[in-house]
């Protein structure tokens, strides 16, 4: 499976989960409206889950970046 690099601001309007299926390694997700499919291992999902009580939000968004000189 290949990876596509893009800016988070390029995500389609109305992005939503189309279907989620368990696999031997983790889960496979079909995204709506474009039908893109992604797969995530249980190890990756565990390593990237939010901490309990962490309300700081997802800092991967464009507005969460800090420019350094």
mmCIF file of N, CA, C and O in Angstrom:
data_model
loop_
_atom_site.group_PDB
_atom_site.id
_atom_site.type_symbol
_atom_site.label_atom_id
_atom_site.label_comp_id
_atom_site.label_asym_id
_atom_site.label_seq_id
_atom_site.Cartn_x
_atom_site.Cartn_y
_atom_site.Cartn_z
ATOM 1 N N UNK A 1 0.853 -1.175 0.000
ATOM 2 C CA UNK A 1 0.000 0.000 0.000
ATOM 3 C C UNK A 1 0.895 1.233 0.000
ATOM 4 O O UNK A 1 1.879 1.296 0.700
ATOM 5 N N UNK A 2 0.560 2.219 -0.783
ATOM 6 C CA UNK A 2 1.365 3.434 -0.877
ATOM 7 C C UNK A 2 0.765 4.536 -0.019
ATOM 8 O O UNK A 2 -0.384 4.484 0.381
ATOM 9 N N UNK A 3 1.574 5.541 0.244
ATOM 10 C CA UNK A 3 1.132 6.690 1.014
ATOM 11 C C UNK A 3 1.041 7.901 0.100
ATOM 12 O O UNK A 3 1.851 8.062 -0.797
ATOM 13 N N UNK A 4 0.087 8.749 0.349
ATOM 14 C CA UNK A 4 -0.053 9.985 -0.400
ATOM 15 C C UNK A 4 0.239 11.134 0.548
ATOM 16 O O UNK A 4 -0.320 11.211 1.633
ATOM 17 N N UNK A 5 1.126 12.018 0.133
ATOM 18 C CA UNK A 5 1.427 13.179 0.947
ATOM 19 C C UNK A 5 0.599 14.356 0.452
ATOM 20 O O UNK A 5 0.536 14.626 -0.735
ATOM 21 N N UNK A 6 -0.064 15.063 1.359
ATOM 22 C CA UNK A 6 -0.896 16.193 1.006
ATOM 23 C C UNK A 6 -1.037 17.095 2.216
ATOM 24 O O UNK A 6 -0.720 16.707 3.333
ATOM 25 N N UNK A 7 -1.503 18.295 1.976
ATOM 26 C CA UNK A 7 -1.773 19.237 3.053
ATOM 27 C C UNK A 7 -3.152 18.931 3.619
ATOM 28 O O UNK A 7 -4.080 18.616 2.880
ATOM 29 N N UNK A 8 -3.290 19.048 4.918
ATOM 30 C CA UNK A 8 -4.576 18.752 5.547
ATOM 31 C C UNK A 8 -5.676 19.666 5.006
ATOM 32 O O UNK A 8 -6.843 19.300 4.971
ATOM 33 N N UNK A 9 -5.298 20.850 4.530
ATOM 34 C CA UNK A 9 -6.285 21.766 3.969
ATOM 35 C C UNK A 9 -6.806 21.295 2.614
ATOM 36 O O UNK A 9 -7.763 21.851 2.096
ATOM 37 N N UNK A 10 -6.187 20.278 2.023
ATOM 38 C CA UNK A 10 -6.621 19.740 0.736
ATOM 39 C C UNK A 10 -7.642 18.609 0.874
ATOM 40 O O UNK A 10 -8.085 18.058 -0.122
ATOM 41 N N UNK A 11 -8.026 18.258 2.097
ATOM 42 C CA UNK A 11 -9.017 17.202 2.298
ATOM 43 C C UNK A 11 -10.357 17.637 1.735
ATOM 44 O O UNK A 11 -10.727 18.810 1.824
ATOM 45 N N UNK A 12 -11.112 16.713 1.143
ATOM 46 C CA UNK A 12 -12.401 17.091 0.552
ATOM 47 C C UNK A 12 -13.409 17.525 1.611
ATOM 48 O O UNK A 12 -13.402 17.034 2.733
ATOM 49 N N UNK A 13 -14.276 18.443 1.227
ATOM 50 C CA UNK A 13 -15.369 18.860 2.097
ATOM 51 C C UNK A 13 -16.293 17.665 2.298
ATOM 52 O O UNK A 13 -16.548 16.908 1.377
ATOM 53 N N UNK A 14 -16.784 17.489 3.497
ATOM 54 C CA UNK A 14 -17.699 16.387 3.762
ATOM 55 C C UNK A 14 -17.009 15.055 3.970
ATOM 56 O O UNK A 14 -17.647 14.005 3.852
ATOM 57 N N UNK A 15 -15.716 15.071 4.267
ATOM 58 C CA UNK A 15 -14.985 13.826 4.497
ATOM 59 C C UNK A 15 -15.618 13.051 5.651
ATOM 60 O O UNK A 15 -15.930 13.616 6.692
ATOM 61 N N UNK A 16 -15.844 11.758 5.438
ATOM 62 C CA UNK A 16 -16.493 10.931 6.452
ATOM 63 C C UNK A 16 -16.057 9.479 6.279
ATOM 64 O O UNK A 16 -15.573 9.085 5.214
ATOM 65 N N UNK A 17 -16.244 8.689 7.319
ATOM 66 C CA UNK A 17 -15.994 7.255 7.227
ATOM 67 C C UNK A 17 -17.082 6.616 6.379
ATOM 68 O O UNK A 17 -18.266 6.839 6.617
ATOM 69 N N UNK A 18 -16.666 5.835 5.393
ATOM 70 C CA UNK A 18 -17.630 5.097 4.592
ATOM 71 C C UNK A 18 -17.858 3.714 5.176
ATOM 72 O O UNK A 18 -18.983 3.271 5.337
ATOM 73 N N UNK A 19 -16.756 3.032 5.532
ATOM 74 C CA UNK A 19 -16.826 1.701 6.128
ATOM 75 C C UNK A 19 -15.530 1.440 6.883
ATOM 76 O O UNK A 19 -14.472 1.937 6.498
ATOM 77 N N UNK A 20 -15.612 0.671 7.949
ATOM 78 C CA UNK A 20 -14.440 0.265 8.726
ATOM 79 C C UNK A 20 -14.501 -1.245 8.896
ATOM 80 O O UNK A 20 -15.529 -1.782 9.314
ATOM 81 N N UNK A 21 -13.406 -1.924 8.512
ATOM 82 C CA UNK A 21 -13.360 -3.380 8.605
ATOM 83 C C UNK A 21 -12.134 -3.810 9.404
ATOM 84 O O UNK A 21 -11.029 -3.324 9.145
ATOM 85 N N UNK A 22 -12.317 -4.731 10.349
ATOM 86 C CA UNK A 22 -11.150 -5.273 11.048
ATOM 87 C C UNK A 22 -10.334 -6.156 10.107
ATOM 88 O O UNK A 22 -10.889 -6.811 9.215
ATOM 89 N N UNK A 23 -9.019 -6.134 10.276
ATOM 90 C CA UNK A 23 -8.117 -7.012 9.523
ATOM 91 C C UNK A 23 -7.256 -7.761 10.531
ATOM 92 O O UNK A 23 -7.323 -7.490 11.735
ATOM 93 N N UNK A 24 -6.451 -8.679 10.057
ATOM 94 C CA UNK A 24 -5.563 -9.426 10.952
ATOM 95 C C UNK A 24 -4.563 -8.500 11.645
ATOM 96 O O UNK A 24 -4.147 -8.759 12.772
ATOM 97 N N UNK A 25 -4.198 -7.386 10.976
ATOM 98 C CA UNK A 25 -3.194 -6.471 11.516
ATOM 99 C C UNK A 25 -3.788 -5.263 12.238
ATOM 100 O O UNK A 25 -3.106 -4.601 13.000
ATOM 101 N N UNK A 26 -5.036 -4.903 11.957
ATOM 102 C CA UNK A 26 -5.635 -3.699 12.540
ATOM 103 C C UNK A 26 -6.990 -3.411 11.933
ATOM 104 O O UNK A 26 -7.917 -4.191 12.096
ATOM 105 N N UNK A 27 -7.107 -2.304 11.178
ATOM 106 C CA UNK A 27 -8.366 -1.955 10.523
ATOM 107 C C UNK A 27 -8.097 -1.408 9.128
ATOM 108 O O UNK A 27 -7.023 -0.882 8.839
ATOM 109 N N UNK A 28 -9.099 -1.522 8.281
ATOM 110 C CA UNK A 28 -9.080 -0.946 6.945
ATOM 111 C C UNK A 28 -10.279 -0.006 6.865
ATOM 112 O O UNK A 28 -11.378 -0.362 7.278
ATOM 113 N N UNK A 29 -10.052 1.205 6.345
ATOM 114 C CA UNK A 29 -11.089 2.231 6.320
ATOM 115 C C UNK A 29 -11.340 2.682 4.885
ATOM 116 O O UNK A 29 -10.396 2.956 4.150
ATOM 117 N N UNK A 30 -12.615 2.737 4.497
ATOM 118 C CA UNK A 30 -13.027 3.352 3.236
ATOM 119 C C UNK A 30 -13.565 4.734 3.585
ATOM 120 O O UNK A 30 -14.406 4.876 4.479
ATOM 121 N N UNK A 31 -13.046 5.751 2.890
ATOM 122 C CA UNK A 31 -13.443 7.135 3.147
ATOM 123 C C UNK A 31 -14.454 7.602 2.105
ATOM 124 O O UNK A 31 -14.330 7.293 0.937
ATOM 125 N N UNK A 32 -15.442 8.358 2.559
ATOM 126 C CA UNK A 32 -16.415 8.980 1.667
ATOM 127 C C UNK A 32 -16.072 10.475 1.620
ATOM 128 O O UNK A 32 -15.559 11.003 2.597
ATOM 129 N N UNK A 33 -16.249 11.169 0.571
ATOM 130 C CA UNK A 33 -17.001 10.791 -0.609
ATOM 131 C C UNK A 33 -16.159 10.173 -1.715
ATOM 132 O O UNK A 33 -16.706 9.709 -2.709
ATOM 133 N N UNK A 34 -14.815 10.138 -1.595
ATOM 134 C CA UNK A 34 -13.988 9.741 -2.743
ATOM 135 C C UNK A 34 -13.645 8.260 -2.815
ATOM 136 O O UNK A 34 -13.101 7.801 -3.799
ATOM 137 N N UNK A 35 -13.968 7.458 -1.797
ATOM 138 C CA UNK A 35 -13.696 6.027 -1.828
ATOM 139 C C UNK A 35 -12.255 5.646 -1.533
ATOM 140 O O UNK A 35 -11.887 4.489 -1.684
ATOM 141 N N UNK A 36 -11.429 6.614 -1.092
ATOM 142 C CA UNK A 36 -10.039 6.303 -0.736
ATOM 143 C C UNK A 36 -10.029 5.260 0.371
ATOM 144 O O UNK A 36 -10.882 5.270 1.251
ATOM 145 N N UNK A 37 -9.088 4.334 0.312
ATOM 146 C CA UNK A 37 -8.983 3.273 1.319
ATOM 147 C C UNK A 37 -7.653 3.424 2.046
ATOM 148 O O UNK A 37 -6.612 3.636 1.430
ATOM 149 N N UNK A 38 -7.687 3.313 3.375
ATOM 150 C CA UNK A 38 -6.464 3.333 4.166
ATOM 151 C C UNK A 38 -6.475 2.168 5.143
ATOM 152 O O UNK A 38 -7.529 1.678 5.532
ATOM 153 N N UNK A 39 -5.284 1.712 5.502
ATOM 154 C CA UNK A 39 -5.136 0.615 6.458
ATOM 155 C C UNK A 39 -4.230 1.081 7.587
ATOM 156 O O UNK A 39 -3.233 1.777 7.358
ATOM 157 N N UNK A 40 -4.595 0.721 8.805
ATOM 158 C CA UNK A 40 -3.826 1.123 9.986
ATOM 159 C C UNK A 40 -3.627 -0.094 10.877
ATOM 160 O O UNK A 40 -4.584 -0.806 11.184
ATOM 161 N N UNK A 41 -2.387 -0.318 11.279
ATOM 162 C CA UNK A 41 -2.095 -1.461 12.149
ATOM 163 C C UNK A 41 -2.538 -1.152 13.580
ATOM 164 O O UNK A 41 -2.610 0.011 13.987
ATOM 165 N N UNK A 42 -2.813 -2.186 14.337
ATOM 166 C CA UNK A 42 -3.174 -2.017 15.743
ATOM 167 C C UNK A 42 -2.034 -1.327 16.495
ATOM 168 O O UNK A 42 -2.282 -0.476 17.352
ATOM 169 N N UNK A 43 -0.794 -1.641 16.135
ATOM 170 C CA UNK A 43 0.364 -0.999 16.778
ATOM 171 C C UNK A 43 0.349 0.508 16.526
ATOM 172 O O UNK A 43 0.535 1.304 17.446
ATOM 173 N N UNK A 44 0.116 0.938 15.288
ATOM 174 C CA UNK A 44 0.094 2.360 14.958
ATOM 175 C C UNK A 44 -1.052 3.061 15.675
ATOM 176 O O UNK A 44 -0.887 4.147 16.230
ATOM 177 N N UNK A 45 -2.235 2.445 15.672
ATOM 178 C CA UNK A 45 -3.389 3.049 16.334
ATOM 179 C C UNK A 45 -3.143 3.221 17.827
ATOM 180 O O UNK A 45 -3.470 4.259 18.401
ATOM 181 N N UNK A 46 -2.549 2.226 18.458
ATOM 182 C CA UNK A 46 -2.243 2.318 19.887
ATOM 183 C C UNK A 46 -1.226 3.420 20.162
ATOM 184 O O UNK A 46 -1.381 4.207 21.090
ATOM 185 N N UNK A 47 -0.194 3.504 19.325
ATOM 186 C CA UNK A 47 0.862 4.504 19.521
ATOM 187 C C UNK A 47 0.351 5.931 19.304
ATOM 188 O O UNK A 47 0.912 6.875 19.863
ATOM 189 N N UNK A 48 -0.715 6.107 18.510
ATOM 190 C CA UNK A 48 -1.203 7.446 18.174
ATOM 191 C C UNK A 48 -2.537 7.808 18.811
ATOM 192 O O UNK A 48 -3.130 8.836 18.473
ATOM 193 N N UNK A 49 -3.005 7.008 19.743
ATOM 194 C CA UNK A 49 -4.279 7.325 20.388
ATOM 195 C C UNK A 49 -4.091 8.503 21.349
ATOM 196 O O UNK A 49 -3.018 8.691 21.922
ATOM 197 N N UNK A 50 -5.144 9.318 21.527
ATOM 198 C CA UNK A 50 -5.056 10.429 22.482
ATOM 199 C C UNK A 50 -5.000 9.892 23.906
ATOM 200 O O UNK A 50 -5.566 8.826 24.202
ATOM 201 N N UNK A 51 -4.326 10.608 24.754
ATOM 202 C CA UNK A 51 -4.266 10.228 26.169
ATOM 203 C C UNK A 51 -5.598 10.543 26.834
ATOM 204 O O UNK A 51 -6.276 11.508 26.456
ATOM 205 N N UNK A 52 -5.974 9.756 27.818
ATOM 206 C CA UNK A 52 -7.217 9.994 28.552
ATOM 207 C C UNK A 52 -7.166 11.375 29.196
ATOM 208 O O UNK A 52 -6.170 11.742 29.807
ATOM 209 N N UNK A 53 -8.228 12.151 29.020
ATOM 210 C CA UNK A 53 -8.304 13.480 29.614
ATOM 211 C C UNK A 53 -7.522 14.546 28.857
ATOM 212 O O UNK A 53 -7.479 15.692 29.273
ATOM 213 N N UNK A 54 -6.897 14.178 27.739
ATOM 214 C CA UNK A 54 -6.127 15.144 26.950
ATOM 215 C C UNK A 54 -7.091 15.913 26.055
ATOM 216 O O UNK A 54 -7.586 15.393 25.072
ATOM 217 N N UNK A 55 -7.340 17.173 26.392
ATOM 218 C CA UNK A 55 -8.252 17.980 25.590
ATOM 219 C C UNK A 55 -7.508 18.998 24.743
ATOM 220 O O UNK A 55 -8.073 19.986 24.292
ATOM 221 N N UNK A 56 -6.233 18.745 24.490
ATOM 222 C CA UNK A 56 -5.416 19.706 23.749
ATOM 223 C C UNK A 56 -5.684 19.660 22.245
ATOM 224 O O UNK A 56 -5.231 20.529 21.518
ATOM 225 N N UNK A 57 -6.375 18.656 21.765
ATOM 226 C CA UNK A 57 -6.694 18.583 20.343
ATOM 227 C C UNK A 57 -5.575 17.965 19.523
ATOM 228 O O UNK A 57 -4.503 17.640 20.024
ATOM 229 N N UNK A 58 -5.842 17.806 18.263
ATOM 230 C CA UNK A 58 -4.902 17.212 17.315
ATOM 231 C C UNK A 58 -3.993 18.309 16.779
ATOM 232 O O UNK A 58 -4.429 19.183 16.060
ATOM 233 N N UNK A 59 -2.722 18.265 17.112
ATOM 234 C CA UNK A 59 -1.783 19.321 16.738
ATOM 235 C C UNK A 59 -1.200 19.124 15.338
ATOM 236 O O UNK A 59 -0.316 19.857 14.939
ATOM 237 N N UNK A 60 -1.706 18.133 14.565
ATOM 238 C CA UNK A 60 -1.177 17.913 13.215
ATOM 239 C C UNK A 60 -1.783 18.856 12.190
ATOM 240 O O UNK A 60 -1.304 18.932 11.074
ATOM 241 N N UNK A 61 -2.822 19.595 12.546
ATOM 242 C CA UNK A 61 -3.479 20.505 11.605
ATOM 243 C C UNK A 61 -2.558 21.679 11.274
ATOM 244 O O UNK A 61 -1.645 21.996 12.015
ATOM 245 N N UNK A 62 -2.822 22.327 10.154
ATOM 246 C CA UNK A 62 -2.008 23.463 9.724
ATOM 247 C C UNK A 62 -1.921 24.543 10.793
ATOM 248 O O UNK A 62 -0.869 25.115 11.022
ATOM 249 N N UNK A 63 -3.033 24.851 11.460
ATOM 250 C CA UNK A 63 -3.005 25.918 12.450
ATOM 251 C C UNK A 63 -2.341 25.483 13.758
ATOM 252 O O UNK A 63 -2.158 26.287 14.647
ATOM 253 N N UNK A 64 -1.971 24.203 13.890
ATOM 254 C CA UNK A 64 -1.292 23.724 15.075
ATOM 255 C C UNK A 64 0.222 23.723 14.942
ATOM 256 O O UNK A 64 0.933 23.379 15.875
ATOM 257 N N UNK A 65 0.727 24.159 13.787
ATOM 258 C CA UNK A 65 2.168 24.162 13.550
ATOM 259 C C UNK A 65 2.790 25.451 14.068
ATOM 260 O O UNK A 65 2.173 26.508 14.073
ATOM 261 N N UNK A 66 4.039 25.340 14.491
ATOM 262 C CA UNK A 66 4.807 26.490 14.922
ATOM 263 C C UNK A 66 6.005 26.647 14.004
ATOM 264 O O UNK A 66 6.764 25.700 13.823
ATOM 265 N N UNK A 67 6.157 27.828 13.407
ATOM 266 C CA UNK A 67 7.291 28.101 12.536
ATOM 267 C C UNK A 67 8.509 28.440 13.385
ATOM 268 O O UNK A 67 8.420 29.200 14.338
ATOM 269 N N UNK A 68 9.637 27.871 13.028
ATOM 270 C CA UNK A 68 10.891 28.129 13.732
ATOM 271 C C UNK A 68 11.824 28.928 12.828
ATOM 272 O O UNK A 68 11.842 28.725 11.620
ATOM 273 N N UNK A 69 12.583 29.812 13.425
ATOM 274 C CA UNK A 69 13.520 30.640 12.645
ATOM 275 C C UNK A 69 14.736 29.861 12.245
ATOM 276 O O UNK A 69 15.124 28.901 12.755
#
